[in-house]
Amino acid sequence: MLKFFRKIRQSLLSEGKTGKYFKYAIGEIVLVVIGILIALQINNWNENRKASNLEQSYYCLLLEDIEQDKEQIKSLIEINEKRIEHSNKAIALIQSENIKLNVLGDKINLSRRDGIQSFIPNSSTYEDIKSSGNINTLRDNNIRKSLNQYYRKTQELNGVILTNMGLVISRMTQTGDWFDIGGLHPFKELFPKEIQDKLRIDLPEDIPNETKSRLYEDLVFEGVLLRRRSELLKFIENEVDIMKSKLTKQCKLKD
């Protein structure tokens, strides 16, 4: 193509058609400039398309993380509801006249099962976006702001849950030993028969009076914090649902 244009220019010069030569040369320059502009436009379009695809991919990956958060918070709420149920039964038992420590101990253990579990949001994609310097790829400012608020709020709410959990553990260690509150009764079956038989004799059947009032107080205190935990977990679930709704809309744009 370049040889073709060169031959035309040489032909015009050899024929002494200088005016036509300059007009042709100008036209050739214009064509080259137009070609460059078109190439730049195509390149910009390709870059924008790549950036848009990456952005949509991030939205969908973020949505996958939030969906995992949703499953996690649902599980934590279900576990806490079961703990509340067993806590209620433990309080009702200690309120009764004839308390059997083997039954009470079982309900206390169940009310405290999985108590150290807390909500940990899946922020792998978000951290990857930030660490790779691609945060500006998320061009929706509302989404970026919402993500920052989501991880900050869930961390704050989870911090309150952990603080309350520490209060319960602190009181538990001051109530008395596990013999006194019947906490070892449910586990005696784990031992060999000869040990089980001796434990049945050694483990008390009734709660000591000096332990009862303190344990009663601690169980009620724990029951209050379990209900507060339920409230906090539902606050977290609400944050998860809001974030999920926003990311679902963005991810669907990919289709």
mmCIF file of C-alpha atoms in Angstrom:
data_model
loop_
_atom_site.group_PDB
_atom_site.id
_atom_site.type_symbol
_atom_site.label_atom_id
_atom_site.label_comp_id
_atom_site.label_asym_id
_atom_site.label_seq_id
_atom_site.Cartn_x
_atom_site.Cartn_y
_atom_site.Cartn_z
ATOM 1 C CA MET A 1 0.000 0.000 0.000
ATOM 2 C CA LEU A 2 2.822 2.405 0.883
ATOM 3 C CA LYS A 3 4.604 1.539 -2.374
ATOM 4 C CA PHE A 4 1.390 2.299 -4.262
ATOM 5 C CA PHE A 5 1.130 5.796 -2.707
ATOM 6 C CA ARG A 6 4.846 6.399 -3.312
ATOM 7 C CA LYS A 7 4.491 5.592 -7.013
ATOM 8 C CA ILE A 8 1.588 8.039 -7.341
ATOM 9 C CA ARG A 9 3.653 10.825 -5.714
ATOM 10 C CA GLN A 10 6.662 10.074 -7.940
ATOM 11 C CA SER A 11 4.439 10.055 -11.027
ATOM 12 C CA LEU A 12 2.948 13.465 -10.168
ATOM 13 C CA LEU A 13 6.387 14.991 -9.580
ATOM 14 C CA SER A 14 7.830 13.539 -12.777
ATOM 15 C CA GLU A 15 4.935 15.016 -14.734
ATOM 16 C CA GLY A 16 5.481 18.433 -13.103
ATOM 17 C CA LYS A 17 2.107 18.442 -11.436
ATOM 18 C CA THR A 18 3.360 20.061 -8.245
ATOM 19 C CA GLY A 19 -0.035 21.491 -7.191
ATOM 20 C CA LYS A 20 -1.729 18.176 -7.507
ATOM 21 C CA TYR A 21 1.200 16.572 -5.664
ATOM 22 C CA PHE A 22 0.752 18.843 -2.618
ATOM 23 C CA LYS A 23 -3.007 18.293 -2.611
ATOM 24 C CA TYR A 24 -2.480 14.590 -2.797
ATOM 25 C CA ALA A 25 0.157 14.702 -0.026
ATOM 26 C CA ILE A 26 -2.208 16.645 2.230
ATOM 27 C CA GLY A 27 -4.974 14.177 1.492
ATOM 28 C CA GLU A 28 -2.631 11.321 2.314
ATOM 29 C CA ILE A 29 -1.708 12.949 5.644
ATOM 30 C CA VAL A 30 -5.407 13.402 6.453
ATOM 31 C CA LEU A 31 -6.048 9.732 5.694
ATOM 32 C CA VAL A 32 -3.146 8.687 7.921
ATOM 33 C CA VAL A 33 -4.426 10.888 10.769
ATOM 34 C CA ILE A 34 -7.940 9.511 10.363
ATOM 35 C CA GLY A 35 -6.513 5.977 10.404
ATOM 36 C CA ILE A 36 -4.588 6.710 13.611
ATOM 37 C CA LEU A 37 -7.687 8.204 15.239
ATOM 38 C CA ILE A 38 -9.760 5.178 14.256
ATOM 39 C CA ALA A 39 -7.077 2.833 15.623
ATOM 40 C CA LEU A 40 -6.975 4.797 18.876
ATOM 41 C CA GLN A 41 -10.749 4.700 19.115
ATOM 42 C CA ILE A 42 -10.790 0.941 18.565
ATOM 43 C CA ASN A 43 -8.048 0.523 21.157
ATOM 44 C CA ASN A 44 -9.975 2.685 23.645
ATOM 45 C CA TRP A 45 -13.121 0.690 22.966
ATOM 46 C CA ASN A 46 -11.263 -2.574 23.579
ATOM 47 C CA GLU A 47 -9.747 -1.239 26.812
ATOM 48 C CA ASN A 48 -13.146 -0.009 28.008
ATOM 49 C CA ARG A 49 -14.683 -3.363 27.151
ATOM 50 C CA LYS A 50 -11.971 -5.176 29.107
ATOM 51 C CA ALA A 51 -12.420 -2.823 32.070
ATOM 52 C CA SER A 52 -16.192 -3.290 31.932
ATOM 53 C CA ASN A 53 -15.848 -7.082 31.833
ATOM 54 C CA LEU A 54 -13.428 -6.989 34.772
ATOM 55 C CA GLU A 55 -15.798 -4.732 36.708
ATOM 56 C CA GLN A 56 -18.750 -7.065 36.128
ATOM 57 C CA SER A 57 -16.602 -10.047 37.050
ATOM 58 C CA TYR A 58 -15.692 -8.360 40.343
ATOM 59 C CA TYR A 59 -19.347 -7.652 41.124
ATOM 60 C CA CYS A 60 -20.216 -11.318 40.640
ATOM 61 C CA LEU A 61 -17.257 -12.507 42.717
ATOM 62 C CA LEU A 62 -18.212 -10.067 45.482
ATOM 63 C CA LEU A 63 -21.758 -11.404 45.300
ATOM 64 C CA GLU A 64 -20.469 -14.962 45.768
ATOM 65 C CA ASP A 65 -18.642 -13.827 48.919
ATOM 66 C CA ILE A 66 -21.776 -12.132 50.264
ATOM 67 C CA GLU A 67 -23.852 -15.236 49.538
ATOM 68 C CA GLN A 68 -21.405 -17.214 51.670
ATOM 69 C CA ASP A 69 -21.855 -14.572 54.381
ATOM 70 C CA LYS A 70 -25.605 -15.098 54.121
ATOM 71 C CA GLU A 71 -25.267 -18.831 54.702
ATOM 72 C CA GLN A 72 -22.913 -18.218 57.608
ATOM 73 C CA ILE A 73 -25.199 -15.726 59.362
ATOM 74 C CA LYS A 74 -28.243 -17.980 58.863
ATOM 75 C CA SER A 75 -26.368 -20.833 60.512
ATOM 76 C CA LEU A 76 -25.256 -18.633 63.430
ATOM 77 C CA ILE A 77 -28.823 -17.416 63.995
ATOM 78 C CA GLU A 78 -30.162 -20.992 63.993
ATOM 79 C CA ILE A 79 -27.460 -22.092 66.451
ATOM 80 C CA ASN A 80 -28.226 -19.167 68.737
ATOM 81 C CA GLU A 81 -31.964 -19.902 68.699
ATOM 82 C CA LYS A 82 -31.226 -23.455 69.847
ATOM 83 C CA ARG A 83 -28.963 -22.080 72.570
ATOM 84 C CA ILE A 84 -31.768 -19.785 73.753
ATOM 85 C CA GLU A 85 -34.136 -22.773 73.851
ATOM 86 C CA HIS A 86 -31.748 -24.777 76.061
ATOM 87 C CA SER A 87 -31.023 -21.698 78.182
ATOM 88 C CA ASN A 88 -34.753 -21.320 78.869
ATOM 89 C CA LYS A 89 -34.961 -24.963 79.918
ATOM 90 C CA ALA A 90 -31.949 -24.573 82.225
ATOM 91 C CA ILE A 91 -33.501 -21.533 83.905
ATOM 92 C CA ALA A 92 -36.834 -23.338 84.275
ATOM 93 C CA LEU A 93 -35.060 -26.322 85.859
ATOM 94 C CA ILE A 94 -33.200 -24.222 88.426
ATOM 95 C CA GLN A 95 -36.478 -22.483 89.268
ATOM 96 C CA SER A 96 -38.077 -25.834 90.090
ATOM 97 C CA GLU A 97 -37.999 -27.357 93.567
ATOM 98 C CA ASN A 98 -36.363 -30.665 92.686
ATOM 99 C CA ILE A 99 -33.315 -30.014 90.518
ATOM 100 C CA LYS A 100 -31.546 -32.980 88.990
ATOM 101 C CA LEU A 101 -28.007 -31.950 88.147
ATOM 102 C CA ASN A 102 -27.630 -34.484 85.363
ATOM 103 C CA VAL A 103 -30.509 -32.834 83.461
ATOM 104 C CA LEU A 104 -29.506 -29.296 84.395
ATOM 105 C CA GLY A 105 -25.898 -29.889 83.381
ATOM 106 C CA ASP A 106 -27.008 -31.202 80.014
ATOM 107 C CA LYS A 107 -29.109 -28.086 79.310
ATOM 108 C CA ILE A 108 -26.324 -25.750 80.476
ATOM 109 C CA ASN A 109 -23.822 -27.429 78.153
ATOM 110 C CA LEU A 110 -26.226 -27.244 75.215
ATOM 111 C CA SER A 111 -26.939 -23.565 75.912
ATOM 112 C CA ARG A 112 -23.213 -22.829 75.688
ATOM 113 C CA ARG A 113 -22.415 -25.051 72.715
ATOM 114 C CA ASP A 114 -20.660 -23.238 69.842
ATOM 115 C CA GLY A 115 -20.622 -20.115 71.995
ATOM 116 C CA ILE A 116 -17.246 -18.997 70.681
ATOM 117 C CA GLN A 117 -18.422 -18.934 67.081
ATOM 118 C CA SER A 118 -18.789 -15.463 65.622
ATOM 119 C CA PHE A 119 -19.452 -13.874 62.238
ATOM 120 C CA ILE A 120 -16.392 -13.524 59.994
ATOM 121 C CA PRO A 121 -17.281 -11.910 56.643
ATOM 122 C CA ASN A 122 -15.693 -13.338 53.522
ATOM 123 C CA SER A 123 -13.681 -10.359 52.252
ATOM 124 C CA SER A 124 -11.257 -12.251 50.002
ATOM 125 C CA THR A 125 -12.425 -10.646 46.750
ATOM 126 C CA TYR A 126 -12.657 -7.167 48.270
ATOM 127 C CA GLU A 127 -9.142 -7.434 49.724
ATOM 128 C CA ASP A 128 -7.825 -8.738 46.392
ATOM 129 C CA ILE A 129 -9.371 -5.773 44.550
ATOM 130 C CA LYS A 130 -7.759 -3.318 46.965
ATOM 131 C CA SER A 131 -4.345 -5.001 47.102
ATOM 132 C CA SER A 132 -4.141 -5.229 43.291
ATOM 133 C CA GLY A 133 -4.869 -1.506 42.933
ATOM 134 C CA ASN A 134 -8.071 -2.186 41.001
ATOM 135 C CA ILE A 135 -10.480 -0.484 43.400
ATOM 136 C CA ASN A 136 -11.166 2.208 40.789
ATOM 137 C CA THR A 137 -12.352 -0.563 38.463
ATOM 138 C CA LEU A 138 -15.575 -0.494 40.500
ATOM 139 C CA ARG A 139 -16.963 2.618 38.870
ATOM 140 C CA ASP A 140 -20.193 2.576 40.853
ATOM 141 C CA ASN A 141 -19.352 4.893 43.751
ATOM 142 C CA ASN A 142 -22.437 3.746 45.654
ATOM 143 C CA ILE A 143 -21.219 0.145 45.584
ATOM 144 C CA ARG A 144 -17.729 1.127 46.736
ATOM 145 C CA LYS A 145 -19.156 3.174 49.597
ATOM 146 C CA SER A 146 -21.582 0.390 50.519
ATOM 147 C CA LEU A 147 -18.796 -2.203 50.629
ATOM 148 C CA ASN A 148 -16.743 -0.042 52.992
ATOM 149 C CA GLN A 149 -19.757 0.458 55.251
ATOM 150 C CA TYR A 150 -20.671 -3.235 55.104
ATOM 151 C CA TYR A 151 -17.313 -4.506 56.342
ATOM 152 C CA ARG A 152 -17.057 -1.739 58.947
ATOM 153 C CA LYS A 153 -20.567 -2.264 60.358
ATOM 154 C CA THR A 154 -20.360 -6.059 60.470
ATOM 155 C CA GLN A 155 -16.992 -5.813 62.213
ATOM 156 C CA GLU A 156 -18.421 -3.415 64.808
ATOM 157 C CA LEU A 157 -21.482 -5.605 65.458
ATOM 158 C CA ASN A 158 -19.346 -8.718 65.727
ATOM 159 C CA GLY A 159 -17.101 -6.866 68.171
ATOM 160 C CA VAL A 160 -20.066 -6.337 70.482
ATOM 161 C CA ILE A 161 -20.928 -10.051 70.254
ATOM 162 C CA LEU A 162 -17.364 -11.008 71.196
ATOM 163 C CA THR A 163 -17.357 -8.567 74.121
ATOM 164 C CA ASN A 164 -20.610 -10.028 75.472
ATOM 165 C CA MET A 165 -19.234 -13.512 75.006
ATOM 166 C CA GLY A 166 -16.256 -12.546 77.159
ATOM 167 C CA LEU A 167 -18.610 -11.392 79.913
ATOM 168 C CA VAL A 168 -20.383 -14.764 79.927
ATOM 169 C CA ILE A 169 -17.111 -16.711 80.001
ATOM 170 C CA SER A 170 -15.838 -14.525 82.850
ATOM 171 C CA ARG A 171 -18.925 -15.278 84.961
ATOM 172 C CA MET A 172 -18.831 -18.970 84.088
ATOM 173 C CA THR A 173 -15.333 -19.314 85.547
ATOM 174 C CA GLN A 174 -16.463 -17.774 88.841
ATOM 175 C CA THR A 175 -19.634 -19.811 89.417
ATOM 176 C CA GLY A 176 -18.016 -22.920 90.840
ATOM 177 C CA ASP A 177 -16.546 -26.151 89.567
ATOM 178 C CA TRP A 178 -18.312 -28.386 87.069
ATOM 179 C CA PHE A 179 -19.211 -30.890 89.777
ATOM 180 C CA ASP A 180 -21.232 -28.252 91.607
ATOM 181 C CA ILE A 181 -23.300 -27.204 88.596
ATOM 182 C CA GLY A 182 -23.745 -30.645 87.076
ATOM 183 C CA GLY A 183 -21.717 -29.828 84.006
ATOM 184 C CA LEU A 184 -19.893 -33.157 84.018
ATOM 185 C CA HIS A 185 -22.978 -35.378 84.171
ATOM 186 C CA PRO A 186 -23.582 -35.436 80.390
ATOM 187 C CA PHE A 187 -19.986 -36.583 79.762
ATOM 188 C CA LYS A 188 -19.699 -39.479 82.186
ATOM 189 C CA GLU A 189 -20.811 -41.927 79.480
ATOM 190 C CA LEU A 190 -17.641 -41.141 77.537
ATOM 191 C CA PHE A 191 -15.503 -42.975 80.101
ATOM 192 C CA PRO A 192 -14.915 -46.723 80.514
ATOM 193 C CA LYS A 193 -17.568 -48.578 82.521
ATOM 194 C CA GLU A 194 -15.562 -48.776 85.734
ATOM 195 C CA ILE A 195 -15.054 -44.998 85.684
ATOM 196 C CA GLN A 196 -18.701 -44.390 84.762
ATOM 197 C CA ASP A 197 -19.870 -46.419 87.755
ATOM 198 C CA LYS A 198 -17.673 -44.463 90.154
ATOM 199 C CA LEU A 199 -18.713 -41.128 88.603
ATOM 200 C CA ARG A 200 -22.382 -41.997 89.139
ATOM 201 C CA ILE A 201 -21.597 -42.312 92.821
ATOM 202 C CA ASP A 202 -19.299 -39.285 93.119
ATOM 203 C CA LEU A 203 -21.188 -36.795 90.991
ATOM 204 C CA PRO A 204 -23.769 -34.960 93.138
ATOM 205 C CA GLU A 205 -27.444 -35.346 92.301
ATOM 206 C CA ASP A 206 -28.568 -32.097 93.887
ATOM 207 C CA ILE A 207 -27.204 -28.590 93.564
ATOM 208 C CA PRO A 208 -25.610 -27.065 96.697
ATOM 209 C CA ASN A 209 -27.530 -24.099 98.105
ATOM 210 C CA GLU A 210 -24.450 -21.883 98.015
ATOM 211 C CA THR A 211 -24.111 -22.542 94.280
ATOM 212 C CA LYS A 212 -27.776 -22.362 93.310
ATOM 213 C CA SER A 213 -28.353 -18.622 93.738
ATOM 214 C CA ARG A 214 -25.169 -17.654 91.896
ATOM 215 C CA LEU A 215 -25.833 -20.137 89.082
ATOM 216 C CA TYR A 216 -29.422 -18.881 88.793
ATOM 217 C CA GLU A 217 -28.155 -15.334 88.433
ATOM 218 C CA ASP A 218 -25.554 -16.345 85.853
ATOM 219 C CA LEU A 219 -28.047 -18.320 83.777
ATOM 220 C CA VAL A 220 -30.450 -15.383 83.623
ATOM 221 C CA PHE A 221 -27.577 -13.039 82.742
ATOM 222 C CA GLU A 222 -26.464 -15.424 80.013
ATOM 223 C CA GLY A 223 -30.047 -15.705 78.728
ATOM 224 C CA VAL A 224 -30.251 -11.918 78.391
ATOM 225 C CA LEU A 225 -26.990 -11.818 76.417
ATOM 226 C CA LEU A 226 -28.146 -14.678 74.205
ATOM 227 C CA ARG A 227 -31.172 -12.598 73.234
ATOM 228 C CA ARG A 228 -28.926 -9.611 72.645
ATOM 229 C CA ARG A 229 -26.724 -11.851 70.503
ATOM 230 C CA SER A 230 -29.777 -12.828 68.466
ATOM 231 C CA GLU A 231 -30.589 -9.164 67.919
ATOM 232 C CA LEU A 232 -27.023 -8.353 66.836
ATOM 233 C CA LEU A 233 -26.899 -11.330 64.460
ATOM 234 C CA LYS A 234 -30.119 -10.136 62.816
ATOM 235 C CA PHE A 235 -28.600 -6.665 62.427
ATOM 236 C CA ILE A 236 -25.688 -8.316 60.637
ATOM 237 C CA GLU A 237 -28.087 -10.353 58.491
ATOM 238 C CA ASN A 238 -29.827 -7.135 57.474
ATOM 239 C CA GLU A 239 -26.485 -5.650 56.365
ATOM 240 C CA VAL A 240 -25.787 -8.835 54.402
ATOM 241 C CA ASP A 241 -29.187 -8.685 52.677
ATOM 242 C CA ILE A 242 -28.731 -5.016 51.699
ATOM 243 C CA MET A 243 -25.286 -5.674 50.232
ATOM 244 C CA LYS A 244 -26.493 -8.813 48.473
ATOM 245 C CA SER A 245 -29.361 -6.922 46.823
ATOM 246 C CA LYS A 246 -27.037 -4.223 45.461
ATOM 247 C CA LEU A 247 -24.470 -6.671 44.111
ATOM 248 C CA THR A 248 -27.137 -8.913 42.582
ATOM 249 C CA LYS A 249 -28.346 -5.991 40.434
ATOM 250 C CA GLN A 250 -24.806 -5.246 39.272
ATOM 251 C CA CYS A 251 -23.935 -8.865 38.574
ATOM 252 C CA LYS A 252 -27.095 -9.374 36.499
ATOM 253 C CA LEU A 253 -25.997 -6.551 34.181
ATOM 254 C CA LYS A 254 -23.357 -8.959 32.917
ATOM 255 C CA ASP A 255 -26.065 -11.043 31.272
#
